[in-house]
Coordinates of C-alpha atoms in Angstrom, one line a residue:
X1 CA 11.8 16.0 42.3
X2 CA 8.6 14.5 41.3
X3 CA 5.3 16.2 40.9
X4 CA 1.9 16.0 40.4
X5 CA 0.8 17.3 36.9
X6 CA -2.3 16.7 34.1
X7 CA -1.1 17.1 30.3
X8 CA -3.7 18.5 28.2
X9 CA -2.6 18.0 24.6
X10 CA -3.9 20.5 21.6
X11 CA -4.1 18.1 18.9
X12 CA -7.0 20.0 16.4
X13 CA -6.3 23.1 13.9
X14 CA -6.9 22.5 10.3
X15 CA -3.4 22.7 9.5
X16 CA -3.2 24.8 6.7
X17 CA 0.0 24.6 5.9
X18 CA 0.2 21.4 5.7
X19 CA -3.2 21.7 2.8
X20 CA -5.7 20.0 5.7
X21 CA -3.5 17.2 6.5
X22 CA -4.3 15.3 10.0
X23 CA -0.9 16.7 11.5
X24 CA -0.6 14.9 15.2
X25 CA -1.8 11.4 12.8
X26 CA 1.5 12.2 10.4
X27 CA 4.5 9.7 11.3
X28 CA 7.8 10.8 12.3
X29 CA 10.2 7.6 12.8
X30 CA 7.0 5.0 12.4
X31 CA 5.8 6.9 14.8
X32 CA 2.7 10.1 14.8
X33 CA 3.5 13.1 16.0
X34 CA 0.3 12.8 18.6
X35 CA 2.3 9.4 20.0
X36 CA 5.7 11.3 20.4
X37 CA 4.5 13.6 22.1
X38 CA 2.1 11.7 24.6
X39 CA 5.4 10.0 25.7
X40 CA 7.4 13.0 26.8
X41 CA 4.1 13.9 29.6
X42 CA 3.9 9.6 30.0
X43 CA 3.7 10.5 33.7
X44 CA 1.3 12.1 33.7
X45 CA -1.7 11.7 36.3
X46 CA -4.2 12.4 33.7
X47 CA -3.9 13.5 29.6
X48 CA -6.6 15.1 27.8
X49 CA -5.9 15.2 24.2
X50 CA -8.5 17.9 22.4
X51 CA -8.9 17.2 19.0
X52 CA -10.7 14.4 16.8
X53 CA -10.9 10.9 17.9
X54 CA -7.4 9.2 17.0
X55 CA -5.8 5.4 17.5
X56 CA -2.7 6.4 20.5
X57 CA -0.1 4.0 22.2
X58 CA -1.4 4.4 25.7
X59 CA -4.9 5.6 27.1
X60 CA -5.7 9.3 26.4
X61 CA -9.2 11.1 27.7
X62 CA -10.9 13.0 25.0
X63 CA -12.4 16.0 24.5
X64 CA -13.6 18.7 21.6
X65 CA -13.2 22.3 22.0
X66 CA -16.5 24.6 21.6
X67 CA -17.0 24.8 18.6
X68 CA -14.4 22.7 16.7
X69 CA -11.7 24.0 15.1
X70 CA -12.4 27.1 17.6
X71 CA -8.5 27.7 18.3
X72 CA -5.7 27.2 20.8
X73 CA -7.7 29.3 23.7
X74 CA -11.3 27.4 23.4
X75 CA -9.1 24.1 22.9
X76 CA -7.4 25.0 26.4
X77 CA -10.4 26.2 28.0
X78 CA -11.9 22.5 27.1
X79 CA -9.2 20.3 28.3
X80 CA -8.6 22.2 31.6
X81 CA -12.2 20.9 32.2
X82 CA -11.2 17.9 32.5
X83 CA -8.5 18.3 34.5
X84 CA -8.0 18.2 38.4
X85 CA -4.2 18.4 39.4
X86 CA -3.1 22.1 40.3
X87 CA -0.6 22.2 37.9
X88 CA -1.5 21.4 33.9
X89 CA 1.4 21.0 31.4
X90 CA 0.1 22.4 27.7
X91 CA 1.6 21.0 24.6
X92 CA 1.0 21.1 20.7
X93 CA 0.8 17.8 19.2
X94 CA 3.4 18.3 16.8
X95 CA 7.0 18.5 18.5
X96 CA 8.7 15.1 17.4
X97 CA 11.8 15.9 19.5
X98 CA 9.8 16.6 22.9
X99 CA 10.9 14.5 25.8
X100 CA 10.5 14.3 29.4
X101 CA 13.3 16.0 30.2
X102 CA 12.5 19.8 29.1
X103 CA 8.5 18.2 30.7
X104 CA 10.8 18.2 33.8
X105 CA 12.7 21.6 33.5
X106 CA 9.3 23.3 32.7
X107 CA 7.5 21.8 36.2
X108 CA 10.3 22.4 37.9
X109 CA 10.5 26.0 37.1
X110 CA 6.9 26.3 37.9
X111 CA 7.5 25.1 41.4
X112 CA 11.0 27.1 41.9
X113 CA 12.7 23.8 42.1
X114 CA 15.1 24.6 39.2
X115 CA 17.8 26.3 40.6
X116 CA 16.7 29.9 40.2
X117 CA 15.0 31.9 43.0
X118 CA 13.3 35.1 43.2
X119 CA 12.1 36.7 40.0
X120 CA 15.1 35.8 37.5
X121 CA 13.5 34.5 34.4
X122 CA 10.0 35.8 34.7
X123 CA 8.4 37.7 32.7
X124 CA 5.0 39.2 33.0
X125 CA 3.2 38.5 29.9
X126 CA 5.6 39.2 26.5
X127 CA 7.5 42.0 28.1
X128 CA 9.6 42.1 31.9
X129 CA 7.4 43.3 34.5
X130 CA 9.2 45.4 37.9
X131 CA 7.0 43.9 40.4
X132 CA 6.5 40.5 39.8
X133 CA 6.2 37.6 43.1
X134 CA 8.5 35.1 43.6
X135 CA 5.8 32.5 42.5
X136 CA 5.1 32.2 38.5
X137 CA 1.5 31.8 37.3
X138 CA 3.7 29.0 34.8
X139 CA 6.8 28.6 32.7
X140 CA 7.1 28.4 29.1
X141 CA 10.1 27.6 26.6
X142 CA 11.6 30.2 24.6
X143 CA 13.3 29.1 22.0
X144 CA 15.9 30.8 19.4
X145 CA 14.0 34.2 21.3
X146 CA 10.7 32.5 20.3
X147 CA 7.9 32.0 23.3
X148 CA 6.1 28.9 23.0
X149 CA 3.3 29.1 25.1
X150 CA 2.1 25.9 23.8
X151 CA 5.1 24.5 25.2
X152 CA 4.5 25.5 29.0
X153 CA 3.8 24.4 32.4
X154 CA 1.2 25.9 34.3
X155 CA -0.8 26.7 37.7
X156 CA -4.0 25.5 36.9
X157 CA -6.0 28.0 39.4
X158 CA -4.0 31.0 37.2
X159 CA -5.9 29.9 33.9
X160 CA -8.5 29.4 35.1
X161 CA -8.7 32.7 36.7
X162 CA -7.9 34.3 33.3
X163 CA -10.1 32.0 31.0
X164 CA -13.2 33.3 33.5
X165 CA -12.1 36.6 32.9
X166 CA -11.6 36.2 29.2
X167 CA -15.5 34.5 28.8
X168 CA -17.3 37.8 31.1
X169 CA -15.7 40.1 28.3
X170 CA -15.7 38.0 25.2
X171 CA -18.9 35.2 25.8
X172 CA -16.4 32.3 25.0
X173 CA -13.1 31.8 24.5
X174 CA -13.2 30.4 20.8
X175 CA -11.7 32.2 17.8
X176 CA -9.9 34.5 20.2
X177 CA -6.0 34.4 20.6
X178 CA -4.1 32.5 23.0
X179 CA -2.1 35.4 23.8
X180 CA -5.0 37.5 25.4
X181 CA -4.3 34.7 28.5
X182 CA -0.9 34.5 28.4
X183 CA -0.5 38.3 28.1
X184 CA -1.9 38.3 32.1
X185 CA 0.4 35.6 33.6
X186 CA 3.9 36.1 35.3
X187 CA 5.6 33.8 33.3
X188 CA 9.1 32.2 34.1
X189 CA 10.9 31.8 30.4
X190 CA 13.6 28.6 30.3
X191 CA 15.2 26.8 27.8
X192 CA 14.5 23.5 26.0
X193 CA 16.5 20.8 27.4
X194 CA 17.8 20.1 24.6
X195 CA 18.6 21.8 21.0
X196 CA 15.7 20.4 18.9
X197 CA 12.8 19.9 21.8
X198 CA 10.9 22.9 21.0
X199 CA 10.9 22.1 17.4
X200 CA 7.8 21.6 15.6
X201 CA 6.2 20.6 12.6
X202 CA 4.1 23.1 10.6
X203 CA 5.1 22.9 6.9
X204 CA 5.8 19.5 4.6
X205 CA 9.2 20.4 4.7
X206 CA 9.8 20.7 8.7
X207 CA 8.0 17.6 8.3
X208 CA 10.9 15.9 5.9
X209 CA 13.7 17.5 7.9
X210 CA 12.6 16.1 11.0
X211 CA 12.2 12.6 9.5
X212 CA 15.6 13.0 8.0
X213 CA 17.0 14.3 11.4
X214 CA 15.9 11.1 13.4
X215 CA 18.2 8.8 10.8
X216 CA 21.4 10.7 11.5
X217 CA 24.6 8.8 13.2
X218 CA 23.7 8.9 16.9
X219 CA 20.2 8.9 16.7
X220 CA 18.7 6.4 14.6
X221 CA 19.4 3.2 16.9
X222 CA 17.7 4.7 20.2
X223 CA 14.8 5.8 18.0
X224 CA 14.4 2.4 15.8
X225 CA 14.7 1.0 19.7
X226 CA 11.7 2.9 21.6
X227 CA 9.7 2.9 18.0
X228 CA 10.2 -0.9 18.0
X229 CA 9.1 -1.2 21.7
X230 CA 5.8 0.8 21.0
X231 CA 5.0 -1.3 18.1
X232 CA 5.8 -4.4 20.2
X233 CA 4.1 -2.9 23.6
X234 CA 7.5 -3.5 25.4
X235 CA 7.7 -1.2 28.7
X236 CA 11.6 -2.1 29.3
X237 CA 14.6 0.1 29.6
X238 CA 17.0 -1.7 27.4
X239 CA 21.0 -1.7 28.0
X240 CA 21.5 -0.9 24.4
X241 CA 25.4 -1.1 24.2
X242 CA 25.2 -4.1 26.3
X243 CA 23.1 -6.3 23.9
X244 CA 25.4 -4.2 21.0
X245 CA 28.3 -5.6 22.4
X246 CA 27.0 -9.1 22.8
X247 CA 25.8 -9.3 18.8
X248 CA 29.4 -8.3 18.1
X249 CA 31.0 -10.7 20.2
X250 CA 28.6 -13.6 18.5
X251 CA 29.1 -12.3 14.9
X252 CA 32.8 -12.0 15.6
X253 CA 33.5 -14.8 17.2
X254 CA 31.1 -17.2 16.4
X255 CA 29.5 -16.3 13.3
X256 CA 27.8 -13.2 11.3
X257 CA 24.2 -15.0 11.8
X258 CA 24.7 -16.2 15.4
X259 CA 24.2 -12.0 16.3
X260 CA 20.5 -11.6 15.3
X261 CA 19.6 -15.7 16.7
X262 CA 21.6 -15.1 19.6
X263 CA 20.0 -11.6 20.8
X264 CA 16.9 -13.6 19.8
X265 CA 17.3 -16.4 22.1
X266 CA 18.8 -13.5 24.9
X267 CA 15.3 -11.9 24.5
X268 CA 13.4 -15.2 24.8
X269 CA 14.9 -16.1 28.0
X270 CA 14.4 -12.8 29.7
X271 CA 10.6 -12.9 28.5
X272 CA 10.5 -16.5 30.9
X273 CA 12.6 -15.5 33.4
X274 CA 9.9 -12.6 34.0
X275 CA 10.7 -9.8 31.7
X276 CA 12.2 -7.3 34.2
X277 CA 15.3 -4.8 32.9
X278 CA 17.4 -7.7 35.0
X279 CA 16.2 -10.5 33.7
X280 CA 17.3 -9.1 30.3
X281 CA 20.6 -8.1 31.8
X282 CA 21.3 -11.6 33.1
X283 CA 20.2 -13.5 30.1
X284 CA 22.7 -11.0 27.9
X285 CA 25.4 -11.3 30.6
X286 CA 25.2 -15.4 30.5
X287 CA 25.5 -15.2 26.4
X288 CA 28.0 -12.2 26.8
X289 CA 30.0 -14.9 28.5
X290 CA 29.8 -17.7 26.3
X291 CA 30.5 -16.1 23.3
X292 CA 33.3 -15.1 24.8
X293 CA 34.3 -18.2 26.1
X294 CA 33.4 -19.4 22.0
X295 CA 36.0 -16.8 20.8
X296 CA 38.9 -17.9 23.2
X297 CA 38.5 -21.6 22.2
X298 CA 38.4 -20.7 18.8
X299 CA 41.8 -18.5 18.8
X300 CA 43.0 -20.7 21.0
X301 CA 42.5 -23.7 18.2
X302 CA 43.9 -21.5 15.8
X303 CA 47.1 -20.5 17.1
X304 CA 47.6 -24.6 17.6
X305 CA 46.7 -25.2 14.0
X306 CA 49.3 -22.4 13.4
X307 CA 52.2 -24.3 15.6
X308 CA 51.2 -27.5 14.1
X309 CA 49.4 -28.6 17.5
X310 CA 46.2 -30.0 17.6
X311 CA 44.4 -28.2 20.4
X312 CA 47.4 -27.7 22.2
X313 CA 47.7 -31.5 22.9
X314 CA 51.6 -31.5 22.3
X315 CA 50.8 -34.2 19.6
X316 CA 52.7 -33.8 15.9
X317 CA 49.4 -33.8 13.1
X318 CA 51.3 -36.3 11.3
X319 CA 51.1 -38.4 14.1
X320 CA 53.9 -42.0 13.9
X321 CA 55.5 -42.7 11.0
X322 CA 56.0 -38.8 10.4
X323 CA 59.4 -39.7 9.1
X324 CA 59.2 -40.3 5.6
X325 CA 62.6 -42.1 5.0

C-alpha cells in the first residue's frame, strides 16, 4: 500500500567523533551519506533536510534549526514546520544502507497495515505500557535491542502535540534531548528490513567498514549500477543479469572487447528508441540474439574446419587434384 508521507532529514551536529568532519557530505560508494539516504524516502511528497546548505542528487527544501547546532529535538521541531502531510518519516543523514524498503515497513506500521493488529509491538515511550490504543503515535526501528528514534515514522499531529508541550515548559526545544518527546508517544517498535539498514556512521572506522562492506561479492555491481546512474542522472530500472548475460555472450562468442562496445551500442539504441526500461530490454534482447546467432555460426564453422569441411559445404579443402599420385 502506498501512502502519503513528508521526510524530514537531520543532517546538522558537529560530529565529534568524526573531529568536525561534514558527516552527511562524506562518500560512501561515490556517493554522500546525505544522497543515500534522500533515496530510501525518494517518494516522498516533500523532504526537508535541516542542516547547512549542501550540493544533493534531487531537489531538497531547506531549513536551520533555532539556533544551529541546537540538537536533534530543535532540528525536528524546524523541519516539521515545513511539513504538511499527516504523517512525517525522521531520519539521520548518515545510514548508507537505508532503503525504501524498511521506509515502507516503518509507514506501514504506523498505519496498522503491516500485518500486526492491536497493541503487539507498541511500546509507550522506552518501557511497555498496559493501556495503550490500537493506533501508534509512530514506529521506530529497534535494532540489535537498540531504538532508533531517528529512524522512525511518525503522526505528525502527535509531535506536534508534544513539541508544544515541550516549548510551554522549556521556552524552546533546542539543547534538550530527543527523548523528552519520544518518552510521551505510543510507539510501535519493528525491525529493519534488512540486516545492515539501521546501520550508521558515527566514528572514521564505521565509516571504512561501511565502504569496505559495499565492495563485498554480491553487493558491489548493484551499488557501482545506482552510483553510476546518479552520476549520469539515469532514472531507469535496469535488467542487470540481462545486459550481464548479453556482455558474456559477446565476449564469448564474439570477442572480449565486443562486451563493453556492444552494451554500448545496446544503451545507444534504447536512448533513441525513447529510453523506457523496454526500450532497453528490446535493444538488449535484439543483441542478445545476434550474439547468439554469432556464436552458433562460429561453432558451427569450427566443427567443419574440424571434419575437413568448409562450412559444411560437403567440399574436400584440397579441392581437385587432392590425389597426389
Amino acid at each position: 500500500m502506498t501512502h502519503v508521507y513528508d521526510a524530514v532529514v537531520i543532517a546538522g551536529g558537529a560530529a565529534r567523533r568524526l573531529g568536525g568532519a561534514d558527516k552527511p557530505a562524506l562518500t560512501v560508494g561515490g556517493r554522500t551519506l546525505l544522497d543515500r539516504v534522500l533515496d530510501a524516502c525518494a517518494d516522498a511528497a516533500r523532504t526537508v533536510v535541516v542542516g547547512p546548505r549542501r550540493p544533493t542528487a534531487r531537489p531538497v527544501d531547506w531549513v536551520r534549526e533555532d539556533p544551529p547546532g541546537g540538537g536533534p529535538l530543535a532540528a525536528l521541531d524546524a523541519g516539521l514546520r515545513r511539513t504538511g502531510s499527516g504523517t512525517v518519516l525522521v531520519l539521520s543523514a548518515d545510514l548508507p544502507f537505508l532503503t525504501p524498503a524498511t521506509v515502507r515497513a516503518l509507514l506501514n506500521a504506523v498505519h496498522g497495515t503491516d500485518g500486526t493488529h492491536g497493541t503487539h509491538g507498541i511500546h509507550h515511550g522506552t518501557a511497555p505500557g498496559p493501556d495503550v490504543p490500537d493506533v501508534p503515535d509512530g514506529a521506530i526501528v529497534v535494532d540489535d535491542g537498540r531504538a532508533q528514534p531517528l529512524l522512525g515514522a511518525y503522526r505528525a499531529e502527535s509531535l506536534r502535540r508534544e513539541l508544544a508541550l515541550l516549548t510551554a515548559e522549556h521556552g524552546r526545544p533546542a539543547n534538550l534531548p530527543l527523548r523528552l518527546l519520544t518518552d510521551e508517544l505510543v510507539l510501535r517498535r519493528i525491525a529493519p528490513a534488512g540486516p545492515e539498514e539501521a546501520r550508521d556512521c558515527d566514528t572514521w572506522e564505521e565509516l571504512a567498514s561501511a565502504r569496505s562492506r559495499i565492495r563485498e561479492h554480491g553487493r558491489v555491481l548493484n551499488e557501482w549500477m545506482t552510483a553510476a546512474k546518479a552520476e549520469l542522472d539515469l532514472d531507469l530500472d535496469v535488467d542487470t543479469a540481462a545486459l550481464l548475460d548479453l556482455a558474456r555472450d559477446a565476449a564469448h562468442g564474439v570477442a572480449r572487447p565486443a562486451a563493453p562496445l556492444t552494451t554500448f551500442l545496446v544503451g545507444y539504441a534504447a536512448a533513441r528508441a525513447g529510453g523506457s526500461p523496454e526500450d532497453v530490454a528490446e535493444a538488449a534482447r535484439k543483441a542478445a540474439e545476434l550474439a547468439r546467432r554469432w556464436a552458433a555460426e562460429a561453432a558451427g564453422a569450427a566443427e567443419a574446419e574440424g571434419t575437413g569441411k568448409a562450412g559444411g559445404s560437403g567440399e574436400s579443402r584440397g579441392g581437385e587434384g587432392t590425389d597426389a599420385g
